[in-house]
Amino acid sequence: MEPYYGMIFKRKSVRRFDPALSIGQDEMQAIRRQLTRLTPLDADIRAAYRIVPSGQTTCKQGEYCLEFYGEHTQRGLLNAGYLLEQMDLFLASMDIGVCWRGIGRPDTKEWEGLPYVIMLAFGKSRPEDFRKDVAKASRKPLGTIWQGDFDGEIVSSVRYAPSACNMQPWRVQSGGNEIRVFRTTDVHSAIMPIPKRPYYNTIDLGIFLCFLELSLTHGGRAFERALPDAPLKDSRSRPLVPVARYTLR
């Protein structure tokens, strides 16, 4: 994944696509090839992909949609975000814009024996459609998302991970040789209904883990990752849901 670290600062959600632009045959072959090269969070977590014209979905955005099918568990949803964000960054390197579509619906609810999870709408874009100054991105203060002393470049870069409704539900605690990542249940959105937040925010945390591991690797930090199991249902007694623990070597 490391070659796409620089795309962290280029990618952005593209919501308007120029119909005069289209993805070429060679580019589509490269996209399909890249799907076979993605690194899962855990090889035992099942996942499947399907690329269809956007008109075959309720999305109606972009030229195509990449549909993701997988397990509706915490690990399965984390894996969805982790894998698809790798594609988001890869597509940005090809000047292909992406928009995560949580409300998009496919024409089939199951593929290769797995239920539908989420999709990416994508289409050929112009260089000016991508981010030029990442500092202008609307993100929470560093002190809100990360507690503890750590490499400032890594802490800064991970905060640019995209999330549903820009909720940024990740919270990080670091100390010694350990980084612990949580999903906060105390996050608000005027758009997303409360019952849907655990589902989409867990996918968001998978995106965040992709950014975190890219940044750690770029910074020369070797690590071991552990993924604790946790139910998706939230409760007031659990403001922070454990997502991942990293031990730095």
Tab-separated table of C-alpha atoms in Angstrom:
chain	number	residue	atom	x	y	z
A	1	MET	CA	0.000	0.000	0.000
A	2	GLU	CA	2.873	2.365	0.778
A	3	PRO	CA	3.278	3.748	-2.798
A	4	TYR	CA	-0.108	5.452	-2.399
A	5	TYR	CA	0.766	7.392	0.765
A	6	GLY	CA	0.992	10.632	-1.252
A	7	MET	CA	-2.598	10.157	-2.445
A	8	ILE	CA	-3.767	10.830	1.124
A	9	PHE	CA	-3.198	14.501	0.383
A	10	LYS	CA	-4.633	14.449	-3.146
A	11	ARG	CA	-7.860	12.451	-2.868
A	12	LYS	CA	-11.165	14.102	-2.103
A	13	SER	CA	-14.795	13.178	-2.535
A	14	VAL	CA	-15.791	13.948	-6.115
A	15	ARG	CA	-19.540	14.434	-6.456
A	16	ARG	CA	-19.760	15.996	-9.908
A	17	PHE	CA	-18.445	14.107	-12.890
A	18	ASP	CA	-17.991	15.484	-16.412
A	19	PRO	CA	-19.929	13.204	-18.816
A	20	ALA	CA	-17.465	14.184	-21.547
A	21	LEU	CA	-14.771	12.188	-19.737
A	22	SER	CA	-14.693	8.404	-19.618
A	23	ILE	CA	-12.515	5.610	-18.292
A	24	GLY	CA	-10.544	3.848	-21.034
A	25	GLN	CA	-10.288	0.109	-21.571
A	26	ASP	CA	-6.684	-0.014	-20.329
A	27	GLU	CA	-7.652	1.929	-17.215
A	28	MET	CA	-10.511	-0.454	-16.468
A	29	GLN	CA	-8.182	-3.414	-16.857
A	30	ALA	CA	-5.814	-1.784	-14.363
A	31	ILE	CA	-8.700	-1.236	-11.943
A	32	ARG	CA	-9.805	-4.859	-12.131
A	33	ARG	CA	-6.209	-6.011	-11.731
A	34	GLN	CA	-5.783	-3.815	-8.661
A	35	LEU	CA	-8.800	-5.438	-7.002
A	36	THR	CA	-6.840	-8.704	-6.926
A	37	ARG	CA	-3.893	-6.988	-5.239
A	38	LEU	CA	-5.625	-5.332	-2.305
A	39	THR	CA	-4.476	-6.217	1.201
A	40	PRO	CA	-7.277	-7.287	3.572
A	41	LEU	CA	-7.240	-6.643	7.292
A	42	ASP	CA	-7.433	-10.396	7.768
A	43	ALA	CA	-7.258	-12.982	5.009
A	44	ASP	CA	-9.998	-14.984	6.756
A	45	ILE	CA	-12.558	-12.181	6.319
A	46	ARG	CA	-14.561	-12.909	3.172
A	47	ALA	CA	-15.129	-10.163	0.602
A	48	ALA	CA	-16.309	-9.826	-2.990
A	49	TYR	CA	-16.434	-6.993	-5.535
A	50	ARG	CA	-18.617	-6.122	-8.489
A	51	ILE	CA	-18.118	-3.247	-10.962
A	52	VAL	CA	-21.271	-2.089	-12.757
A	53	PRO	CA	-22.345	1.009	-14.711
A	54	SER	CA	-23.714	3.526	-12.210
A	55	GLY	CA	-27.094	3.365	-13.956
A	56	GLN	CA	-27.522	-0.173	-12.608
A	57	THR	CA	-27.631	1.260	-9.085
A	58	THR	CA	-29.657	3.977	-7.365
A	59	CYS	CA	-26.469	6.056	-7.201
A	60	LYS	CA	-26.638	7.764	-10.623
A	61	GLN	CA	-23.238	9.332	-9.961
A	62	GLY	CA	-20.026	8.755	-11.847
A	63	GLU	CA	-19.532	6.357	-14.727
A	64	TYR	CA	-19.261	3.165	-12.676
A	65	CYS	CA	-19.890	1.858	-9.184
A	66	LEU	CA	-17.678	-0.558	-7.295
A	67	GLU	CA	-19.984	-2.612	-5.103
A	68	PHE	CA	-18.582	-4.316	-2.023
A	69	TYR	CA	-20.049	-7.478	-0.506
A	70	GLY	CA	-18.896	-8.868	2.806
A	71	GLU	CA	-19.632	-9.825	6.397
A	72	HIS	CA	-21.912	-7.591	8.486
A	73	THR	CA	-19.707	-7.887	11.572
A	74	GLN	CA	-17.328	-5.391	13.105
A	75	ARG	CA	-14.370	-7.051	11.390
A	76	GLY	CA	-16.264	-7.380	8.130
A	77	LEU	CA	-17.203	-3.697	8.037
A	78	LEU	CA	-13.710	-2.618	9.069
A	79	ASN	CA	-12.395	-4.752	6.226
A	80	ALA	CA	-14.781	-3.044	3.781
A	81	GLY	CA	-13.455	0.390	4.651
A	82	TYR	CA	-9.845	-0.805	4.704
A	83	LEU	CA	-10.027	-2.441	1.272
A	84	LEU	CA	-12.104	0.178	-0.518
A	85	GLU	CA	-9.954	3.021	0.750
A	86	GLN	CA	-6.981	1.350	-0.916
A	87	MET	CA	-8.992	1.537	-4.148
A	88	ASP	CA	-9.918	5.168	-3.458
A	89	LEU	CA	-6.225	6.085	-3.242
A	90	PHE	CA	-5.289	3.941	-6.230
A	91	LEU	CA	-7.983	5.588	-8.368
A	92	ALA	CA	-6.820	9.047	-7.291
A	93	SER	CA	-3.371	8.157	-8.648
A	94	MET	CA	-5.066	7.639	-12.043
A	95	ASP	CA	-7.044	10.908	-11.868
A	96	ILE	CA	-10.214	8.925	-11.336
A	97	GLY	CA	-12.515	10.558	-8.818
A	98	VAL	CA	-14.417	8.635	-6.158
A	99	CYS	CA	-17.405	9.253	-3.927
A	100	TRP	CA	-18.373	6.860	-1.131
A	101	ARG	CA	-22.100	6.132	-1.497
A	102	GLY	CA	-23.617	4.878	1.721
A	103	ILE	CA	-27.162	5.460	0.501
A	104	GLY	CA	-26.579	3.858	-2.909
A	105	ARG	CA	-28.359	0.582	-3.550
A	106	PRO	CA	-27.268	-2.182	-5.979
A	107	ASP	CA	-29.532	-4.166	-8.245
A	108	THR	CA	-28.537	-7.329	-6.385
A	109	LYS	CA	-28.355	-7.633	-2.606
A	110	GLU	CA	-26.040	-10.634	-2.606
A	111	TRP	CA	-22.924	-11.612	-4.566
A	112	GLU	CA	-20.816	-14.749	-4.233
A	113	GLY	CA	-22.839	-15.710	-1.173
A	114	LEU	CA	-22.171	-12.426	0.657
A	115	PRO	CA	-24.542	-9.564	1.487
A	116	TYR	CA	-24.106	-6.073	0.071
A	117	VAL	CA	-22.180	-3.593	2.260
A	118	ILE	CA	-21.405	-0.299	0.457
A	119	MET	CA	-20.272	1.097	-2.893
A	120	LEU	CA	-17.875	3.587	-4.448
A	121	ALA	CA	-19.054	5.703	-7.368
A	122	PHE	CA	-16.154	6.579	-9.657
A	123	GLY	CA	-15.412	8.256	-12.946
A	124	LYS	CA	-12.624	9.932	-14.887
A	125	SER	CA	-11.895	13.374	-13.479
A	126	ARG	CA	-9.735	16.376	-14.199
A	127	PRO	CA	-6.615	17.198	-12.139
A	128	GLU	CA	-8.347	20.266	-10.722
A	129	ASP	CA	-11.071	18.036	-9.229
A	130	PHE	CA	-8.614	16.791	-6.613
A	131	ARG	CA	-7.372	18.436	-3.449
A	132	LYS	CA	-4.706	21.081	-3.868
A	133	ASP	CA	-4.321	22.249	-0.247
A	134	VAL	CA	-5.086	19.546	2.293
A	135	ALA	CA	-4.879	22.098	5.106
A	136	LYS	CA	-8.219	23.489	3.910
A	137	ALA	CA	-9.992	20.185	4.555
A	138	SER	CA	-12.591	20.388	7.323
A	139	ARG	CA	-11.244	18.177	10.084
A	140	LYS	CA	-11.505	17.990	13.871
A	141	PRO	CA	-8.642	19.398	15.983
A	142	LEU	CA	-5.796	16.970	16.540
A	143	GLY	CA	-6.396	17.066	20.291
A	144	THR	CA	-9.913	15.774	19.784
A	145	ILE	CA	-8.997	12.664	17.822
A	146	TRP	CA	-5.570	11.751	19.274
A	147	GLN	CA	-4.485	11.638	22.910
A	148	GLY	CA	-0.825	11.050	23.752
A	149	ASP	CA	2.527	12.083	22.342
A	150	PHE	CA	3.401	10.659	18.947
A	151	ASP	CA	5.017	11.479	15.605
A	152	GLY	CA	3.405	14.763	14.524
A	153	GLU	CA	3.528	13.959	10.811
A	154	ILE	CA	1.687	10.681	11.314
A	155	VAL	CA	-0.904	12.215	13.638
A	156	SER	CA	-1.529	14.991	11.134
A	157	SER	CA	-1.831	12.791	8.061
A	158	VAL	CA	-4.336	10.284	9.494
A	159	ARG	CA	-6.886	12.990	10.277
A	160	TYR	CA	-7.564	13.446	6.551
A	161	ALA	CA	-9.308	10.083	6.273
A	162	PRO	CA	-12.799	10.477	4.759
A	163	SER	CA	-15.885	9.470	6.730
A	164	ALA	CA	-19.645	9.335	6.331
A	165	CYS	CA	-21.124	12.833	6.725
A	166	ASN	CA	-17.586	13.877	7.772
A	167	MET	CA	-18.330	12.532	11.254
A	168	GLN	CA	-14.696	11.499	11.920
A	169	PRO	CA	-15.652	8.913	14.580
A	170	TRP	CA	-12.101	7.756	15.328
A	171	ARG	CA	-10.375	8.334	18.637
A	172	VAL	CA	-6.775	7.309	19.302
A	173	GLN	CA	-4.765	6.850	22.481
A	174	SER	CA	-1.004	6.342	22.314
A	175	GLY	CA	1.684	5.727	24.877
A	176	GLY	CA	4.956	3.824	25.023
A	177	ASN	CA	5.029	1.403	22.110
A	178	GLU	CA	1.249	1.078	21.785
A	179	ILE	CA	-1.497	2.774	19.778
A	180	ARG	CA	-5.125	2.011	20.559
A	181	VAL	CA	-7.885	2.959	18.137
A	182	PHE	CA	-11.527	3.365	19.140
A	183	ARG	CA	-14.830	4.273	17.528
A	184	THR	CA	-16.636	6.932	19.519
A	185	THR	CA	-20.378	6.557	20.005
A	186	ASP	CA	-20.549	10.233	21.000
A	187	VAL	CA	-20.580	11.618	17.462
A	188	HIS	CA	-23.389	13.602	15.921
A	189	SER	CA	-24.822	14.139	12.457
A	190	ALA	CA	-27.922	15.994	11.362
A	191	ILE	CA	-28.170	13.663	8.348
A	192	MET	CA	-27.409	10.148	9.553
A	193	PRO	CA	-30.040	8.446	11.759
A	194	ILE	CA	-28.694	7.184	15.086
A	195	PRO	CA	-29.400	3.468	14.390
A	196	LYS	CA	-27.278	3.578	11.220
A	197	ARG	CA	-24.217	5.166	12.822
A	198	PRO	CA	-22.529	2.006	14.176
A	199	TYR	CA	-22.677	0.420	10.701
A	200	TYR	CA	-21.261	3.320	8.693
A	201	ASN	CA	-18.909	4.572	11.391
A	202	THR	CA	-17.329	1.114	11.588
A	203	ILE	CA	-16.648	1.263	7.847
A	204	ASP	CA	-15.155	4.707	8.519
A	205	LEU	CA	-12.791	3.175	11.059
A	206	GLY	CA	-11.604	0.715	8.428
A	207	ILE	CA	-10.761	3.704	6.226
A	208	PHE	CA	-8.919	5.262	9.160
A	209	LEU	CA	-6.889	2.101	9.781
A	210	CYS	CA	-5.807	2.193	6.127
A	211	PHE	CA	-4.582	5.777	6.561
A	212	LEU	CA	-2.908	4.962	9.876
A	213	GLU	CA	-1.001	1.970	8.523
A	214	LEU	CA	0.058	3.825	5.391
A	215	SER	CA	1.363	6.646	7.590
A	216	LEU	CA	3.149	4.310	10.002
A	217	THR	CA	4.826	2.446	7.146
A	218	HIS	CA	5.813	5.705	5.436
A	219	GLY	CA	7.313	6.876	8.732
A	220	GLY	CA	9.377	3.700	9.063
A	221	ARG	CA	7.349	2.368	12.006
A	222	ALA	CA	6.982	-1.416	11.999
A	223	PHE	CA	3.935	-2.692	13.855
A	224	GLU	CA	1.778	-5.627	14.819
A	225	ARG	CA	-2.000	-5.222	14.742
A	226	ALA	CA	-4.650	-6.879	16.921
A	227	LEU	CA	-8.381	-6.615	16.192
A	228	PRO	CA	-10.608	-7.186	19.222
A	229	ASP	CA	-14.132	-8.423	18.612
A	230	ALA	CA	-16.973	-6.089	19.551
A	231	PRO	CA	-20.712	-5.996	18.830
A	232	LEU	CA	-22.029	-3.347	16.454
A	233	LYS	CA	-24.862	-2.270	18.733
A	234	ASP	CA	-23.990	0.840	20.750
A	235	SER	CA	-24.868	1.616	24.359
A	236	ARG	CA	-24.558	4.730	26.498
A	237	SER	CA	-22.295	2.855	28.890
A	238	ARG	CA	-19.697	2.347	26.174
A	239	PRO	CA	-18.644	5.713	24.693
A	240	LEU	CA	-15.508	4.210	23.094
A	241	VAL	CA	-15.687	0.931	21.180
A	242	PRO	CA	-12.302	-0.842	20.822
A	243	VAL	CA	-11.330	-1.258	17.179
A	244	ALA	CA	-7.609	-2.005	16.951
A	245	ARG	CA	-4.416	-2.136	18.993
A	246	TYR	CA	-0.992	-1.583	17.415
A	247	THR	CA	2.248	-2.640	19.056
A	248	LEU	CA	5.215	-0.798	17.587
A	249	ARG	CA	8.417	-2.734	17.052
